[in-house]
């Protein structure tokens, strides 16, 4: 029998216990022996809970119990999750986590500590909830040089953008609807400003490159400035607006960014709607593949944590190789990357538009007066920023993603 401890009995932690108990027969068979949740660490008591007898308040009880070999860290945040995880790994106990913040900040260090102590630090649930993506990158795609990762990595923002597109509503009303349905937090900043997606693409970029990509170095732009008028233009152009998190190799250098993009029907991400997530990957010999599913939620995320627990159980004290070095990777500046831009500008700016951007086609959307839109030629971000600053009547811009 393998004894497991769960740190944090919130949404994901309680889901981990539920998944282990609900699917016990199949989980034990796949793990090769019985899994048993021996402890649940939380500051609170849970009177009446079916597992209240397993609740403990002192982490040292878990750390000092030689019978516990696997720990599920579902606390969230940096501390005390980092300290607890390091102590567990140094004691030879494997750690499985859903904590994207901790993985993004300390992933390489925790993996090294696991390797040094012949145990494992696994984090499938930290990106994409229940979508298998970490293990494919570490196992199924190890023969590939990954050239591109492009994903919809946040269900809250994808839900809001989907509702804005379908209902013609503004951002604030769609955000409130997302909050009412429990898809968005009361303070939604981490989601709507793109910070959540940024941490996730930092993790994927680190696995893509084998070095540490710091989320602080990634250009990040959220969806708060997207308007219902933008969707009228998108509909006219047969485009879709999505918050994309992307990482790409260009001439031996890498860049990463999070921002809203207009994408076309040929892009496989265009049909990913509501709270669903998807990750598109391009390998140099495999070509394109995509991974789709629920990117968050109690049971999907818990299922991913338990899949890591099973992996740890199967491998025992054998370390599972994960190439993620602590050396920091310097990213190429987004300013030097090139693309087209969709621009909205006030009527009367035609001469200035032609002077700065050439003979572009005017795009007019039904129900919008006093302005029009156009698509620029391909240019660098730096060049566009300079030209748009000189453009009288400039209203806004959205990047265009190549199909």
XYZ file of C-alpha atoms in Angstrom:
403
model
C 0.000 0.000 0.000
C 1.188 3.523 -0.821
C 0.216 6.261 1.621
C -0.583 9.686 0.207
C -0.987 13.045 1.956
C -2.945 15.989 0.549
C -1.859 19.541 1.442
C -4.840 21.892 1.290
C -8.444 20.683 1.412
C -9.942 23.328 -0.837
C -11.440 22.858 -4.292
C -8.616 20.881 -5.883
C -7.479 19.108 -2.718
C -10.936 17.781 -1.948
C -11.194 16.811 -5.620
C -7.989 14.751 -5.350
C -9.452 12.756 -2.448
C -12.725 12.341 -4.354
C -10.994 11.090 -7.513
C -8.856 8.591 -5.575
C -11.901 7.233 -3.750
C -14.325 7.304 -6.697
C -11.974 5.565 -9.158
C -10.204 3.445 -6.562
C -10.365 0.125 -8.431
C -8.931 1.417 -11.697
C -6.403 3.708 -9.961
C -5.025 0.914 -7.757
C -4.759 -1.395 -10.758
C -2.869 1.207 -12.807
C -0.644 2.198 -9.900
C 0.268 -1.438 -9.286
C -0.745 -1.288 -5.635
C -3.339 0.291 -3.370
C -3.274 4.069 -2.862
C -4.483 5.320 0.494
C -5.007 8.933 1.577
C -3.561 8.884 5.082
C -3.489 12.611 5.879
C -5.189 15.811 4.765
C -3.466 19.009 5.910
C -5.561 22.119 6.449
C -5.889 24.927 8.955
C -9.621 24.272 9.223
C -11.670 21.461 10.726
C -14.326 19.756 8.616
C -16.950 18.346 10.989
C -19.217 15.876 9.229
C -16.828 15.392 6.306
C -16.396 11.699 5.425
C -12.642 12.116 5.750
C -12.546 14.349 8.840
C -10.561 11.706 10.750
C -7.643 12.253 8.336
C -7.418 16.018 8.872
C -4.218 17.245 10.541
C -3.045 20.797 11.213
C 0.688 20.180 11.669
C 2.731 19.503 8.528
C 5.473 17.840 10.567
C 3.146 14.899 11.227
C 3.205 14.199 7.469
C 6.872 15.057 6.950
C 8.055 12.783 9.768
C 5.859 9.800 8.854
C 8.042 7.322 6.925
C 4.923 5.591 5.613
C 3.949 8.644 3.494
C 5.786 8.506 0.171
C 3.697 10.834 -2.054
C 2.382 14.316 -1.266
C -0.233 16.224 -3.269
C 0.389 19.948 -2.918
C -2.874 21.736 -3.750
C -2.442 24.768 -1.491
C -1.653 27.370 -4.146
C 0.641 30.356 -3.747
C 4.367 30.430 -3.030
C 4.485 29.983 0.719
C 4.231 27.779 2.640
C 3.871 25.564 -0.453
C 7.514 26.044 -1.486
C 8.924 25.294 1.959
C 6.689 22.247 2.423
C 7.534 20.917 -1.067
C 11.289 21.335 -0.560
C 11.156 19.618 2.831
C 9.199 16.719 1.357
C 11.569 16.257 -1.589
C 14.639 16.385 0.668
C 13.000 13.657 2.745
C 12.632 11.539 -0.414
C 8.885 12.024 -0.709
C 7.564 12.725 -4.221
C 5.376 15.807 -4.698
C 2.529 16.205 -7.210
C 1.123 19.710 -7.585
C -1.481 21.853 -9.308
C 0.265 25.056 -8.169
C 1.177 26.983 -11.344
C 2.546 29.943 -9.389
C 5.010 27.770 -7.497
C 6.021 25.781 -10.600
C 6.564 28.972 -12.614
C 8.706 30.474 -9.835
C 10.698 27.460 -8.650
C 10.108 24.565 -11.071
C 13.748 23.957 -12.035
C 14.973 24.090 -8.436
C 12.295 21.688 -7.227
C 12.982 19.244 -10.085
C 16.716 19.306 -9.272
C 15.982 18.666 -5.593
C 13.763 15.705 -6.539
C 16.526 14.288 -8.755
C 19.128 14.660 -5.996
C 16.882 12.800 -3.545
C 15.701 10.057 -5.911
C 12.065 11.074 -5.939
C 9.840 13.147 -8.232
C 8.286 16.579 -8.588
C 5.395 16.332 -11.063
C 3.082 19.154 -12.133
C 0.725 18.000 -14.885
C -2.187 19.908 -13.328
C -0.343 23.252 -13.267
C -1.122 23.969 -16.936
C -4.396 23.270 -18.687
C -6.228 21.695 -15.745
C -7.235 18.236 -16.922
C -5.636 18.551 -20.375
C -2.584 16.277 -20.671
C 0.203 18.588 -21.836
C 3.190 18.362 -19.446
C 3.551 14.599 -19.897
C 3.255 14.773 -23.713
C 6.042 17.380 -23.762
C 8.212 15.277 -21.428
C 7.466 11.866 -22.929
C 5.553 11.650 -26.214
C 7.278 14.609 -27.892
C 10.821 14.119 -26.614
C 12.077 13.265 -30.113
C 10.922 16.665 -31.352
C 12.445 20.096 -31.410
C 9.394 22.167 -30.485
C 9.167 25.227 -32.721
C 5.873 26.698 -31.539
C 3.437 26.499 -28.640
C 0.244 28.489 -29.077
C -2.584 28.144 -26.622
C -5.807 29.304 -25.070
C -4.761 28.737 -21.479
C -7.364 30.555 -19.400
C -10.990 29.456 -19.251
C -12.282 32.657 -17.631
C -11.080 34.956 -20.408
C -12.132 32.497 -23.101
C -15.632 32.375 -21.614
C -15.849 36.177 -21.520
C -14.636 36.563 -25.115
C -17.025 33.846 -26.290
C -19.984 35.609 -24.665
C -18.951 38.979 -26.092
C -18.815 37.416 -29.558
C -22.103 35.533 -29.297
C -24.232 38.077 -27.443
C -22.726 41.381 -28.554
C -22.310 42.363 -24.909
C -19.590 44.518 -23.414
C -16.692 43.290 -21.290
C -18.077 44.377 -17.915
C -21.421 42.583 -18.293
C -19.771 39.385 -19.532
C -17.296 39.500 -16.638
C -20.165 39.819 -14.175
C -21.888 36.835 -15.781
C -18.662 34.827 -15.470
C -18.423 35.784 -11.789
C -22.075 34.863 -11.172
C -21.435 31.408 -12.672
C -18.283 30.885 -10.653
C -15.961 31.036 -13.652
C -14.273 34.244 -12.477
C -13.006 35.270 -9.052
C -14.358 38.298 -7.229
C -10.979 39.877 -7.998
C -10.487 38.704 -11.603
C -7.220 40.558 -12.252
C -5.021 37.463 -12.602
C -7.289 36.120 -15.333
C -8.426 39.182 -17.286
C -5.010 40.892 -17.268
C -3.391 37.735 -18.644
C -1.196 36.926 -15.611
C -2.568 33.394 -15.199
C -1.942 32.543 -18.855
C 1.511 34.134 -18.579
C 2.593 31.780 -15.784
C 1.345 28.800 -17.761
C 3.166 29.719 -20.967
C 6.296 30.350 -18.877
C 6.115 26.740 -17.652
C 5.522 25.378 -21.160
C 8.292 27.569 -22.575
C 10.710 26.255 -19.956
C 9.900 22.674 -20.954
C 10.118 23.632 -24.642
C 13.595 25.122 -24.272
C 14.960 23.118 -21.335
C 15.932 26.336 -19.546
C 14.106 28.660 -17.176
C 11.782 31.171 -18.811
C 10.746 33.702 -16.194
C 7.143 34.846 -16.428
C 8.259 38.365 -15.483
C 10.111 38.524 -18.825
C 7.059 37.649 -20.930
C 5.122 40.453 -22.624
C 1.589 40.215 -21.230
C -1.591 42.005 -22.265
C -5.088 41.130 -21.054
C -8.587 41.494 -22.498
C -9.922 44.478 -20.536
C -9.576 46.832 -23.520
C -11.462 44.574 -25.946
C -14.842 46.104 -26.839
C -18.049 44.882 -28.420
C -17.178 47.039 -31.457
C -14.030 44.943 -31.934
C -16.257 41.886 -32.336
C -18.398 43.638 -34.956
C -15.258 44.215 -36.997
C -14.110 40.649 -36.376
C -17.434 39.312 -37.633
C -17.173 41.467 -40.751
C -13.683 40.047 -41.378
C -14.716 36.468 -40.514
C -12.241 36.498 -37.631
C -12.347 35.398 -33.995
C -10.797 37.188 -31.003
C -8.900 34.971 -28.566
C -6.425 35.561 -25.751
C -3.394 33.609 -26.947
C -0.349 32.562 -24.959
C 2.462 31.783 -27.339
C 6.081 30.767 -27.373
C 8.086 30.475 -30.574
C 11.553 29.842 -31.902
C 12.757 32.332 -34.513
C 16.243 31.927 -35.995
C 17.584 30.210 -32.910
C 16.020 32.699 -30.495
C 12.801 32.395 -28.518
C 10.075 34.878 -27.745
C 6.956 34.494 -25.651
C 3.879 36.649 -25.195
C 0.277 36.750 -23.999
C -2.167 39.038 -25.824
C -5.521 39.151 -27.637
C -5.297 38.151 -31.297
C -7.683 38.012 -34.236
C -7.494 34.555 -35.794
C -9.123 33.042 -38.865
C -11.081 29.851 -39.529
C -7.956 27.994 -40.640
C -6.469 28.380 -37.183
C -7.475 25.281 -35.149
C -7.912 27.413 -32.016
C -10.757 29.455 -33.524
C -13.443 26.982 -32.428
C -12.265 26.669 -28.814
C -15.048 28.376 -26.862
C -16.486 28.930 -23.396
C -14.340 27.647 -20.516
C -12.423 25.185 -22.670
C -8.689 25.430 -23.260
C -6.481 24.137 -26.058
C -2.752 23.970 -26.695
C -1.381 23.812 -30.239
C 2.157 22.488 -30.677
C 4.380 22.363 -33.747
C 7.364 20.015 -33.824
C 10.058 20.124 -36.461
C 9.445 16.539 -37.675
C 6.013 15.663 -36.259
C 4.335 18.809 -37.505
C 1.166 19.997 -35.780
C -0.727 18.509 -32.836
C -3.343 19.947 -30.481
C -4.563 19.146 -26.967
C -8.083 20.191 -25.951
C -10.258 19.955 -22.857
C -11.386 21.593 -19.641
C -8.603 23.866 -18.476
C -9.816 24.226 -14.903
C -12.372 22.956 -12.431
C -12.310 20.757 -9.361
C -12.372 17.267 -10.840
C -10.507 17.831 -14.142
C -7.603 19.434 -12.263
C -7.735 16.816 -9.496
C -7.686 14.052 -12.114
C -4.410 15.457 -13.485
C -2.903 15.532 -9.982
C -3.899 11.907 -9.400
C -2.410 10.882 -12.754
C 0.914 12.183 -11.415
C 0.388 10.258 -8.173
C -0.048 7.063 -10.199
C 3.120 7.860 -12.151
C 5.038 8.299 -8.895
C 3.633 5.034 -7.547
C 4.706 3.145 -10.681
C 8.241 4.549 -10.594
C 8.870 4.264 -6.847
C 12.200 5.919 -5.971
C 13.238 6.146 -9.637
C 13.467 9.752 -10.794
C 11.501 10.596 -13.957
C 13.731 12.700 -16.196
C 12.492 16.228 -16.866
C 14.799 18.611 -18.711
C 14.340 22.006 -17.068
C 17.598 23.662 -16.066
C 17.908 26.580 -13.651
C 19.846 28.632 -16.206
C 17.712 31.597 -17.260
C 16.842 31.908 -20.949
C 17.003 35.409 -22.425
C 13.967 35.989 -24.593
C 13.939 37.851 -27.885
C 12.135 41.178 -27.478
C 8.559 41.152 -28.742
C 9.355 44.569 -30.240
C 11.442 42.804 -32.870
C 8.757 40.297 -33.907
C 6.632 40.937 -36.990
C 2.933 40.568 -37.810
C -0.102 42.363 -39.206
C -2.308 44.568 -37.020
C -5.997 45.411 -37.189
C -6.412 49.123 -36.458
C -9.460 51.232 -35.645
C -9.227 54.908 -36.537
C -11.556 57.918 -36.661
C -13.065 59.100 -39.933
C -10.981 61.830 -41.552
C -7.672 60.060 -40.977
C -7.485 58.571 -44.470
C -4.568 60.688 -45.698
C -2.478 59.980 -42.616
C -3.288 56.248 -42.831
C -2.196 56.135 -46.465
C 1.018 58.033 -45.703
C 1.952 55.784 -42.785
C 0.607 52.401 -43.875
C 0.140 52.600 -47.648
C -2.964 51.720 -49.674
C -4.927 49.674 -47.140
C -8.536 48.584 -47.575
C -11.103 50.365 -45.434
C -13.182 48.002 -43.254
C -16.580 49.240 -42.109
C -18.775 47.273 -39.716
C -22.548 47.505 -39.466
C -23.718 49.643 -36.571
C -20.446 51.532 -36.134
C -20.211 55.158 -37.256
C -17.527 57.807 -37.129
C -14.680 55.352 -37.551
C -13.387 52.512 -39.681
C -10.791 49.776 -39.526
C -7.936 48.527 -41.642
C -5.242 45.851 -41.599
C -1.611 46.902 -41.803
C 1.082 45.201 -43.864
C 3.446 42.922 -41.934
C 5.734 45.008 -39.721
C 7.606 44.796 -36.445
C 5.951 45.704 -33.172
C 8.449 48.531 -32.804
C 7.637 49.910 -36.255
C 3.905 49.706 -35.607
C 4.204 51.462 -32.239
C 6.054 54.333 -33.903
C 3.564 54.692 -36.764
C 0.462 54.398 -34.558
C 1.814 57.125 -32.267
C 1.948 59.422 -35.298
C -1.559 58.481 -36.510
C -4.237 61.082 -35.734
C -7.550 59.542 -34.755
C -5.988 56.244 -33.665
C -8.473 54.327 -31.493
C -7.094 50.842 -30.867
C -5.340 47.845 -32.360
C -5.504 44.064 -32.166
C -2.771 41.802 -33.469
C -3.521 39.368 -36.282
C -2.365 35.770 -35.983
C -1.232 33.999 -39.128
C -3.588 31.190 -40.106
